[in-house]
Coordinates of C-alpha atoms and ligand atoms in Angstrom, one line a residue:
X1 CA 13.4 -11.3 16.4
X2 CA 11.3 -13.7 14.7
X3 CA 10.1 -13.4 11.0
X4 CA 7.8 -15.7 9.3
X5 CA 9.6 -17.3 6.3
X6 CA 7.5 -18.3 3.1
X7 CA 10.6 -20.5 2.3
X8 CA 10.5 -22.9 5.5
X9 CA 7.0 -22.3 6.0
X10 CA 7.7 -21.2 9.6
X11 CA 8.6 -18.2 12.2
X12 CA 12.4 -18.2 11.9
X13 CA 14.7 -16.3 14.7
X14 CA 16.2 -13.6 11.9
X15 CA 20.1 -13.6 12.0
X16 CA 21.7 -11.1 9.7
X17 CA 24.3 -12.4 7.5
X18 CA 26.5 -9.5 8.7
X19 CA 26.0 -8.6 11.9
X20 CA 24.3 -5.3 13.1
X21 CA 23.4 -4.9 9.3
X22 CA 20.2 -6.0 6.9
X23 CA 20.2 -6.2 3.2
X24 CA 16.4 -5.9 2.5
X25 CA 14.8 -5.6 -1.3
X26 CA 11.0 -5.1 -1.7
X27 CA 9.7 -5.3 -5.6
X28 CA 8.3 -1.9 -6.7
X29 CA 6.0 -1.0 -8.8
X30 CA 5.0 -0.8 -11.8
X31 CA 4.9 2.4 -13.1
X32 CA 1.5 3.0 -15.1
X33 CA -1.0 4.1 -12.8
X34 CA -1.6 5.5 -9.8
X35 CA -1.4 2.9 -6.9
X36 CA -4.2 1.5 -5.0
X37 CA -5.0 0.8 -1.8
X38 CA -3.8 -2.7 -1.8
X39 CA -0.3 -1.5 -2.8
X40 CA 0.0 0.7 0.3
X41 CA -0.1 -2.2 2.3
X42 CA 3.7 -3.6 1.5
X43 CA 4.8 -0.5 1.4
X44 CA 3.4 0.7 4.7
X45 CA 4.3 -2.6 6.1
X46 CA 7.7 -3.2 5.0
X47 CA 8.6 0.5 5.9
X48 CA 7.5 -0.8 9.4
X49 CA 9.8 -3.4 9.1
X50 CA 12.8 -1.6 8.2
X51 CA 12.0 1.6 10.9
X52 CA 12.1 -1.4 13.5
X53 CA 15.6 -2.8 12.4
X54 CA 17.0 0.5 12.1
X55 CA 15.3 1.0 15.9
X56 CA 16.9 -1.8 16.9
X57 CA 20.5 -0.5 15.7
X58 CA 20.9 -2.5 12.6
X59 CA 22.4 -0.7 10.0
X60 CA 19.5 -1.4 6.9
X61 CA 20.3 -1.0 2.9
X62 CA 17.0 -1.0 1.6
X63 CA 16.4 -0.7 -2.4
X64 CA 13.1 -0.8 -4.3
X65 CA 12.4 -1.0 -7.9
X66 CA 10.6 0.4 -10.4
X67 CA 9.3 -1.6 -13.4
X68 CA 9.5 0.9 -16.0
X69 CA 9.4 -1.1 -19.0
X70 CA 6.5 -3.6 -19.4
X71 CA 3.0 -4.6 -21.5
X72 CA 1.3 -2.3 -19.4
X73 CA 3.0 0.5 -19.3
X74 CA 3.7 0.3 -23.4
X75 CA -0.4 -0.3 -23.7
X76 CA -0.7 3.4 -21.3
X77 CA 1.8 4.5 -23.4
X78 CA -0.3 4.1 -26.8
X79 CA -3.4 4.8 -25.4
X80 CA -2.2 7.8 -24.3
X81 CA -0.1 9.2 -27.1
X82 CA 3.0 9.3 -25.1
X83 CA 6.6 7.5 -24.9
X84 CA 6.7 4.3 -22.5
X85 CA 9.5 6.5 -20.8
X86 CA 6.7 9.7 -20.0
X87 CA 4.7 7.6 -18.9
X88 CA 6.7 5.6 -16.0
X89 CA 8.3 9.2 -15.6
X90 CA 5.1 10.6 -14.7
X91 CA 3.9 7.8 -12.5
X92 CA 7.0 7.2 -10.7
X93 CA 6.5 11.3 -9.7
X94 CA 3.0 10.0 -8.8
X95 CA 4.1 7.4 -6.8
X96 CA 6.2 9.4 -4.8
X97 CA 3.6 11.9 -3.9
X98 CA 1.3 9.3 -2.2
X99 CA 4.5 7.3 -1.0
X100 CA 5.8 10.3 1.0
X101 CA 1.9 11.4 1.9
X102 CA 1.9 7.7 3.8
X103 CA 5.0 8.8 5.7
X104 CA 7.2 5.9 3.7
X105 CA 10.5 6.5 3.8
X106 CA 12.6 6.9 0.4
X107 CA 14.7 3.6 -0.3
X108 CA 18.6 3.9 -0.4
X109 CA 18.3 3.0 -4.1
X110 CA 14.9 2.8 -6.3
X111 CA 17.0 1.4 -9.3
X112 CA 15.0 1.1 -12.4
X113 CA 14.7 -1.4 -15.3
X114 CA 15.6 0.6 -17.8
X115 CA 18.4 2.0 -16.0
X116 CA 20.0 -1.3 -15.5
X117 CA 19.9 -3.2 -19.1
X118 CA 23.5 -4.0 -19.4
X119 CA 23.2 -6.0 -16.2
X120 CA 20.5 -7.9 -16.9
X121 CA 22.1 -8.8 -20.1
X122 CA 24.9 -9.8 -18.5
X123 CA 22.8 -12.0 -15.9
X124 CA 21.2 -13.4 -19.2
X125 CA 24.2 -14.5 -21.4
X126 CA 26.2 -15.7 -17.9
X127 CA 22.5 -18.1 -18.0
X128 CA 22.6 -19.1 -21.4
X129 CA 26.1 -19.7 -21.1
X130 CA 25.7 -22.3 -17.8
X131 CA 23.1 -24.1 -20.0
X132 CA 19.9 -22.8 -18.0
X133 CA 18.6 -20.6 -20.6
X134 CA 18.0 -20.7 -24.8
X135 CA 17.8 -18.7 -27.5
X136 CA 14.7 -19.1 -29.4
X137 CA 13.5 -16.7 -32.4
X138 CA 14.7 -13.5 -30.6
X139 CA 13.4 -14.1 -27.2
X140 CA 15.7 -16.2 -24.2
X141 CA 13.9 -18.4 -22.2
X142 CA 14.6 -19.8 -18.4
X143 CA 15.0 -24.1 -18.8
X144 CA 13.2 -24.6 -15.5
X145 CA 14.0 -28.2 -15.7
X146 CA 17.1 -27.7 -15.2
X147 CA 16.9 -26.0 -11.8
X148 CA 16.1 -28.8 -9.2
X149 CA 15.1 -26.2 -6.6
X150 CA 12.0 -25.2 -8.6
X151 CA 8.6 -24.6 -7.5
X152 CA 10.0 -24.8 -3.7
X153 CA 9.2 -21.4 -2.4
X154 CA 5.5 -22.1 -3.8
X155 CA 5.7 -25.6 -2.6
X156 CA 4.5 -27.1 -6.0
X157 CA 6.3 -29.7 -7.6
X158 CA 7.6 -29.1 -11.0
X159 CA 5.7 -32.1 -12.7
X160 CA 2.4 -30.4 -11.4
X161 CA 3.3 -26.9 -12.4
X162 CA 4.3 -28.9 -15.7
X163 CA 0.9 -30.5 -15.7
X164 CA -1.1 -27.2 -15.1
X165 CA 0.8 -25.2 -17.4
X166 CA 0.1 -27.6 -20.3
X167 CA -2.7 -25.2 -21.8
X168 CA -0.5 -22.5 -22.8
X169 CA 2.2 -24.4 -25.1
X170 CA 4.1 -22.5 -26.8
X171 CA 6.4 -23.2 -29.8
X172 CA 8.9 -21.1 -29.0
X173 CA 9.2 -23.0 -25.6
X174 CA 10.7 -26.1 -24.5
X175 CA 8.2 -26.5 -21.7
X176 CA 5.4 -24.9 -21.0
X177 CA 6.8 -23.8 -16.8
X178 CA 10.0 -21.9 -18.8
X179 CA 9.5 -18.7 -18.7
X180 CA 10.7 -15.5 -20.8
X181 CA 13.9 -13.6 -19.9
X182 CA 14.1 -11.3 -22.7
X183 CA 11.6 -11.1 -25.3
X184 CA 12.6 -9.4 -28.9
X185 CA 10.6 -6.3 -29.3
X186 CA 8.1 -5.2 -31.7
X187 CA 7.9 -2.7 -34.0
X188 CA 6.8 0.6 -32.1
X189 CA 7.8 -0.7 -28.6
X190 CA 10.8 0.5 -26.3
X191 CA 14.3 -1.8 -27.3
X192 CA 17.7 -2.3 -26.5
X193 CA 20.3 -4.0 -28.9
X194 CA 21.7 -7.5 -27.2
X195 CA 23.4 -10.3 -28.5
X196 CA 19.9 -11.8 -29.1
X197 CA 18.8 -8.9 -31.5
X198 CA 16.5 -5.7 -30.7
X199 CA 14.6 -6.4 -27.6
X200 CA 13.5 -5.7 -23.7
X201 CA 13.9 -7.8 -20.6
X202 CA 11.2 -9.7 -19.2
X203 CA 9.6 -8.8 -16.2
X204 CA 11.6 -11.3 -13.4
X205 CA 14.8 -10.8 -15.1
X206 CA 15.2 -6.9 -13.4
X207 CA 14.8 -7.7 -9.9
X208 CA 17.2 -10.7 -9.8
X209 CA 20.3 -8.1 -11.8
X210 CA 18.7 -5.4 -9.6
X211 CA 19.0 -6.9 -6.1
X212 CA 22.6 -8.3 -7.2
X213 CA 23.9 -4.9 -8.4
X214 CA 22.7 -3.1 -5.3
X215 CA 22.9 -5.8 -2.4
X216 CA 25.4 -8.4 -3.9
X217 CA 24.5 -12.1 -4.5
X218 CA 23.3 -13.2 -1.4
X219 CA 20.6 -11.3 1.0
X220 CA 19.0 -10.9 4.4
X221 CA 15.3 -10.6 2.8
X222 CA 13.3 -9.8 -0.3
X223 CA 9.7 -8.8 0.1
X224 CA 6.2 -8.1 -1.1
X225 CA 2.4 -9.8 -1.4
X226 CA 1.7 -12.9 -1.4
X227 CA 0.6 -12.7 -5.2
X228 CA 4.2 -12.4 -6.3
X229 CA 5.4 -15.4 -4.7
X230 CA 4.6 -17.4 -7.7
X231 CA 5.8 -17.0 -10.5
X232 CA 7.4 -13.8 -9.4
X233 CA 9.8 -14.8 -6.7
X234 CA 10.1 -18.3 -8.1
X235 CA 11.7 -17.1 -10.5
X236 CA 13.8 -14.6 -9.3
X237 CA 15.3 -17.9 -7.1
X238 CA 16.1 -19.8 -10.4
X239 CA 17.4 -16.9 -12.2
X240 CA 20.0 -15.8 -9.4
X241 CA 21.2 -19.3 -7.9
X242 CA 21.6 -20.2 -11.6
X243 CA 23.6 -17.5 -12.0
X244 CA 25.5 -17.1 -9.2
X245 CA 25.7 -20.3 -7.7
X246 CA 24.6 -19.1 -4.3
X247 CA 22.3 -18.8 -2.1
X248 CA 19.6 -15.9 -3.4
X249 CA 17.4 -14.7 -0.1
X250 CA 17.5 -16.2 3.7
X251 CA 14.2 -14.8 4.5
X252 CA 11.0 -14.6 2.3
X253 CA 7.9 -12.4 3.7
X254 CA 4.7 -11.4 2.1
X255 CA 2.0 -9.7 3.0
X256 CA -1.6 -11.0 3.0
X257 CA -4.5 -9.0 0.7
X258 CA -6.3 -6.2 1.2
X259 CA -9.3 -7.1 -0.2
X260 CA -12.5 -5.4 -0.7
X261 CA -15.9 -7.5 0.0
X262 CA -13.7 -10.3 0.7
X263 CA -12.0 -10.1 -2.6
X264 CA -8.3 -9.1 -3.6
X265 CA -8.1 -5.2 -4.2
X266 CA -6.4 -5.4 -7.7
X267 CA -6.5 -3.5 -10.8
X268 CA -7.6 -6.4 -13.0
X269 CA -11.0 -6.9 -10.7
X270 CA -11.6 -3.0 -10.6
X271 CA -12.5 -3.2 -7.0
X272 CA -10.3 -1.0 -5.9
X273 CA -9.9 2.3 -4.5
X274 CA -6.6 4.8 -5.4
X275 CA -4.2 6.1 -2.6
X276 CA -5.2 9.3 -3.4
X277 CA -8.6 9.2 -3.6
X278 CA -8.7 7.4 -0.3
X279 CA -6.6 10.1 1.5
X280 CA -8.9 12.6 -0.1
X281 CA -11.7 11.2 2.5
X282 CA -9.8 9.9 5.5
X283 CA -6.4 11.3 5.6
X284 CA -2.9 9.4 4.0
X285 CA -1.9 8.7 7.9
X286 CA -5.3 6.8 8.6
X287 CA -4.6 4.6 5.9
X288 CA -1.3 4.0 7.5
X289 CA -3.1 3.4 11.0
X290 CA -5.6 0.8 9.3
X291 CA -2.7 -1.5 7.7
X292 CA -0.9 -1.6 11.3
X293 CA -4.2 -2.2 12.9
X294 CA -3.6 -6.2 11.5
X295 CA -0.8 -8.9 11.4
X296 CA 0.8 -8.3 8.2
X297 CA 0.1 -11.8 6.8
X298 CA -3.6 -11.9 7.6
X299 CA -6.2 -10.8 5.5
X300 CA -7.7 -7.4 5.5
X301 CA -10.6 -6.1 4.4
X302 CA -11.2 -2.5 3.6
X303 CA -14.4 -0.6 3.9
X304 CA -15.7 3.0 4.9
X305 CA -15.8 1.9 8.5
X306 CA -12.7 0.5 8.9
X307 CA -10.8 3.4 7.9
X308 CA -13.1 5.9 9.9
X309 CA -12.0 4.1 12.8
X310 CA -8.8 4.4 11.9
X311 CA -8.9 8.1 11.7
X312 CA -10.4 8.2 15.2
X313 CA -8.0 6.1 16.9
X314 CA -5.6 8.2 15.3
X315 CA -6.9 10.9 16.3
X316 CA -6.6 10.1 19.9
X317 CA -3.1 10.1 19.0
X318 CA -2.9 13.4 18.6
X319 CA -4.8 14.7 21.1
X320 CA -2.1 13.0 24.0
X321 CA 0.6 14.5 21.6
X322 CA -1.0 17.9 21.2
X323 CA -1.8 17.6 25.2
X324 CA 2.1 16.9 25.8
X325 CA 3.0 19.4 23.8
X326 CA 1.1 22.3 25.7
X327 CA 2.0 21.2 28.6
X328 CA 5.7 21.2 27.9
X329 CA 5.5 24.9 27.6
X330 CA 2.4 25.3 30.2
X331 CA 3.8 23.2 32.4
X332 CA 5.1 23.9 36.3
X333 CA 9.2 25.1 36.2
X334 CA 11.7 23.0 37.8
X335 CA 13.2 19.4 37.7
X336 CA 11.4 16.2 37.7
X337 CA 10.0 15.6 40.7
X338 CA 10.8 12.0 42.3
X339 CA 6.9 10.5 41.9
X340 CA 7.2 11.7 38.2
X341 CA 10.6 10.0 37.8
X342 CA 9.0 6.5 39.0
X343 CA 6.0 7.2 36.3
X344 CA 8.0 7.3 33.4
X345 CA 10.4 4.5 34.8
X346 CA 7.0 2.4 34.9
X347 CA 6.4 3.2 31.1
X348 CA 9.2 0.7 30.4
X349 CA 6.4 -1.7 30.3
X350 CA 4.9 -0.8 27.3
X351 CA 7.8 -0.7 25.1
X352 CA 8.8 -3.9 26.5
X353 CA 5.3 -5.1 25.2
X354 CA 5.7 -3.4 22.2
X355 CA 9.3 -4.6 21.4
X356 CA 8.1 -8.4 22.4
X357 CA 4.7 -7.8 19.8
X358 CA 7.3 -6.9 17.2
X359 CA 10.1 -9.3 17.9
X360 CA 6.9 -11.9 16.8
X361 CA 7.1 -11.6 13.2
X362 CA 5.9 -8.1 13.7
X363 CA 2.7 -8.1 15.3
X364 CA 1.6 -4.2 14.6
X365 CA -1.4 -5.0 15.8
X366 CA -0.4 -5.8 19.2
X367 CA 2.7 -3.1 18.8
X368 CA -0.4 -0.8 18.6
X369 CA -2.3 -1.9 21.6
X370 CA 1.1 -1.5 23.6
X371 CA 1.1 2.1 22.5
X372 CA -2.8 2.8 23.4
X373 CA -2.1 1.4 26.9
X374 CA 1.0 3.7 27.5
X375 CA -1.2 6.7 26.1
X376 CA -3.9 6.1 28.7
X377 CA -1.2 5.7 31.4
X378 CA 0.3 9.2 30.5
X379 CA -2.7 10.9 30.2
X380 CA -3.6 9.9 34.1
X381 CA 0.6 10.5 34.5
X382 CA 0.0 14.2 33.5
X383 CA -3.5 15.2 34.7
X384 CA -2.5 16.7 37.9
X385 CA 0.0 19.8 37.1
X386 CA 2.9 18.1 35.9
X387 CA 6.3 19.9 35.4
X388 CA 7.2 20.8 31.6
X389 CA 10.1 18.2 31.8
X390 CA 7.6 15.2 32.7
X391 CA 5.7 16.3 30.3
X392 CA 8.7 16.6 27.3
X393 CA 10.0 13.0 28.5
X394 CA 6.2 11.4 28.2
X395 CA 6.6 12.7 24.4
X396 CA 10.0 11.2 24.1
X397 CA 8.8 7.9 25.1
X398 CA 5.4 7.6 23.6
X399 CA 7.2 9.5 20.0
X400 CA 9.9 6.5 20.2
X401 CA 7.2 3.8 19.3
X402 CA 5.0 5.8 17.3
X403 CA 8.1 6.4 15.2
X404 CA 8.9 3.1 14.9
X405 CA 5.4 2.7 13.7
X406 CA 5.6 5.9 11.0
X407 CA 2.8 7.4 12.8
X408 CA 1.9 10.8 14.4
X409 CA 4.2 12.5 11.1
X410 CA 1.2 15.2 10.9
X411 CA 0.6 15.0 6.9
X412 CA -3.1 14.6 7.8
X413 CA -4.1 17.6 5.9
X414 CA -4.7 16.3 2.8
X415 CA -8.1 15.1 3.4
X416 CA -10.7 17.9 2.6
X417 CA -12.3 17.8 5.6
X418 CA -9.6 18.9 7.4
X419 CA -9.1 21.6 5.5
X420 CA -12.6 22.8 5.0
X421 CA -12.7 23.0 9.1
X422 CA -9.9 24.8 9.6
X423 CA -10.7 27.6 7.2
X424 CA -14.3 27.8 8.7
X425 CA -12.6 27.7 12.2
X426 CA -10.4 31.3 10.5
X427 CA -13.6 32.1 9.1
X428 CA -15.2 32.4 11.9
X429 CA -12.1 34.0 13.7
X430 CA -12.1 36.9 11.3
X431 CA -15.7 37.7 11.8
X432 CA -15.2 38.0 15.9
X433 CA -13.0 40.1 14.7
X434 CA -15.0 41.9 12.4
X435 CA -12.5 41.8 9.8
X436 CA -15.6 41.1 7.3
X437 CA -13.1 41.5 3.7
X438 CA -11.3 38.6 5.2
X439 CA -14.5 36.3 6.1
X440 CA -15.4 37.1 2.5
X441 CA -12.2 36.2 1.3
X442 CA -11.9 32.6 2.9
X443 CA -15.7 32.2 1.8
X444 CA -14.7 33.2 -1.9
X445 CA -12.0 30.2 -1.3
X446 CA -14.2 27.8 0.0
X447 CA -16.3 28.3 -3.1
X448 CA -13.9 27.7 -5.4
X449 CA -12.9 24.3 -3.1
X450 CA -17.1 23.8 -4.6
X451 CA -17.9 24.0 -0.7
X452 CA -20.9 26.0 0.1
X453 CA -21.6 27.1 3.6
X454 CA -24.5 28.3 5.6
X455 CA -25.1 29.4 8.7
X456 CA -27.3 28.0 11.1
X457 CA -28.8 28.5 14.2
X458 CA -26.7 25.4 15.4
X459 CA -23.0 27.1 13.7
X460 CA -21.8 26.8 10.1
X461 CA -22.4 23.6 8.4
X462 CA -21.1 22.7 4.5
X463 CA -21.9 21.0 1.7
X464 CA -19.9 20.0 -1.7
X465 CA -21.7 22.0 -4.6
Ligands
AMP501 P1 1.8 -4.6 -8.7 O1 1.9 -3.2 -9.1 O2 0.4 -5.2 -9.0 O3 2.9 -5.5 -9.1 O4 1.8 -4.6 -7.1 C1 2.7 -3.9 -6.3 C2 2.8 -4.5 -4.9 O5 1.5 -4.5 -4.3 C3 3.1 -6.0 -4.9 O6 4.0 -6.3 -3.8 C4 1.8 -6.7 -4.8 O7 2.0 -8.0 -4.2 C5 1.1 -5.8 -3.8 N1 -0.4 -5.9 -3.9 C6 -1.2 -5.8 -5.0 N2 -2.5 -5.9 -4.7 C7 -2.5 -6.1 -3.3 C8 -3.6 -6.4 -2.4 N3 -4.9 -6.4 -2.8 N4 -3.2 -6.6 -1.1 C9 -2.0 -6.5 -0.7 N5 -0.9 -6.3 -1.5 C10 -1.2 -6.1 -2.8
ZN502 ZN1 10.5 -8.4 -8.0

């Protein structure tokens, strides 16, 4: 398989540094809000990433933080009249929510900052101690000059970092590029005691002790947007080699922006839409469909039409799936028969395609295109009176790569569409029936949904009150 590598700048043939078995650490969130679109996409995308090694019969350790302590969430915090820890608690149960809504799968470990203090510490003082960090007031700083490697994931020189930096001099720094790895708190804000006074980690500083706790020194690959490559991952390279004296990461990917309008999706900008809201109107699993519908590294823009396509395609989906499914128990008794034997054999080409799309740094889009054209194969395949086992081994085959994908899970009945349907759909069942208290009932419950409905000459349409 072939991955892109920010750090050579090129698609790289992956090889594991233990065979049969990836090390893999994406940077989480941080824990303050609820998550925007633009977030989903490394999570949908890495999740991708990991289903296919696992597919492949690697054996994957995955671990992904949470940034619990940080400006942000302390800001929240006050504004809010809660404790920094509420706060992250009550986002990271947020997080979940939409994270298992999008059908991505929990990480072996989702170690948090906060939970990990005496490591980072340790990573600090082992710095300070090799010369690559100092003490000044009560904060520690990283001496970037001292790390050669610097600025090479970014590909910017050091003296130009130097030279762009020069703005923001500090006192308390020895150049403006060194960055913070534990600042001494102030009064009112979260603190731990260290050899450097009261205080809290800077934000690099976790996922360098994180990744090192949980994966060891050296690993397979560290992901996330493009945004955090610098100064985030930067510095997460100086910090651990430093440290360690090894190697940090083999393989660097990012993802490219979502962006809205042709700008980034961020919080800062306010362009953006949350998770929630957008599964509210198209459905979690559409917004999983839209992010595989491009490359990972391109650009991707979101809008209303975008993601109603995605909800159709889907859609289609689950219309072969729901077909299969019938006939598997509608289906004609008995074995395969011979001519149904050489259909599914000829299926082989798809996942072939699909494989070879994803074996390309993980081409979803193509992966996805593989799966459409084995979907309109089985749909002739089964057309004419198939037996239930053709039917049962179509499913197999097609669920194989829409697993790998995370798609056709069935959480699509979040969105209120969905829902208002299917209650006029047993609405409308109860009246054949002339059960009229329960047609009353599920109109009472639409109502308090703020749905109104009428009935027309043409069926029942609604309308949000
Ligand atoms: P943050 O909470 O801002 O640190 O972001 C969490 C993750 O979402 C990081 O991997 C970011 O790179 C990623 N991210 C944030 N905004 C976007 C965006 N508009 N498009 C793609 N990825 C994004
Ligand atoms: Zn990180």
């Amino acid at each position: 398989m072939k991955l892109y590598n920010t750090l050579s700048g090129k698609k790289e043939e992956f090889i594991p540094i233990v065979p049969g078995e990836v090390k893999m650490y994406i940077c989480g969130p941080t824990v303050y809000n609820l998550i925007h679109v633009g977030n989903a996409r490394p999570m949908i995308i890495f999740d991708v990433l990991r289903r296919y090694f696992t597919y492949k019969g690697y054996k994957v350790t995955f671990v992904q933080n949470f940034t619990d302590v940080d400006d942000k969430i302390i800001r929240r915090a006050n504004e809010e009249g809660a404790s920094s820890d509420e706060i992250a608690r009550k986002y990271i149960e947020e997080y979940f929510k939409d994270a298992d809504g999008l059908g991505v799968l929990r990480a072996d470990v989702h170690p948090k900052a906060t939970e990990n203090i005496g490591e980072i510490i340790d990573m600090v003082k082992k710095l300070i101690d090799k010369g690559y960090a100092y003490v000044s007031g009560g904060d520690v700083y990283f001496r970037t000059n001292a790390f050669k490697n610097y600025g090479a994931l970014s590909r910017q020189p050091l003296d130009e970092l130097e030279a762009g930096a020069r703005v923001e001099v500090s006192e308390a720094k020895e150049s403006p590029v060194d960055f913070a790895l534990w600042k001494a708190s102030k009064p009112g804000e979260p603190a731990w005691p260290s050899p450097w006074g009261e205080g809290r980690p800077g934000w690099h500083i976790e996922c360098s002790a994180m990744s090192n706790r949980y994966l060891g020194k050296t690993i397979d690959i560290h992901c996330g947007g493009q945004d955090l490559i610098f100064p985030h991952h930067e510095n997460e390279i100086a910090q651990s080699e430093c440290a360690n004296g090894s190697k940090f990461v083999n393989y660097w990917l990012h993802n490219g922006f979502l962006s809205i309008d042709n700008k980034k999706m961020s919080k800062s900008l306010g362009n953006f839409f949350t998770v929630r809201d957008a599964a509210q109107a198209y459905g979690y699993e559409a917004i999983r469909f839209f992010m595989l519908s491009a490359s990972y590294r391109s650009p991707l823009n979101y809008s209303a039409e975008s993601l109603e396509q995605s909800a159709a395609a889907l859609e289609r989906l689950y219309t072969t799936k729901g077909n299969l499914e019938f006939l598997m128990n509608n289906g004609a008794d008995g074995d395969m028969r011979e001519a149904e034997k050489a259909r599914l054999g000829e299926l082989a080409a798809y996942k072939k395609a699909f494989e070879e799309a994803m074996d390309d740094d993980m081409n979803t889009a193509d992966a996805l295109s593989a799966v459409f054209e084995m979907v309109r194969e089985i749909n002739t395949a089964v057309a004419n009176d198939p037996t239930k086992a053709f039917a049962g081994a179509c499913l197999e085959k097609l669920s194989e790569l829409t697993g790998v994908l995370g798609l056709l899970y069935g959480k699509k009945e979040e969105s209120l569409d969905e829902r208002v349907r299917q209650l006029i759909e047993e609405r409308q069942a109860a009246r054949k029936a002339r059960n009229f208290s329960e047609a009353d009932r599920i109109r009472d419950e639409l109502k308090s949904m703020g749905v109104i409905l009428e009935d027309t000459p043409q069926g029942v349409k609604w309308r949000k009150a």
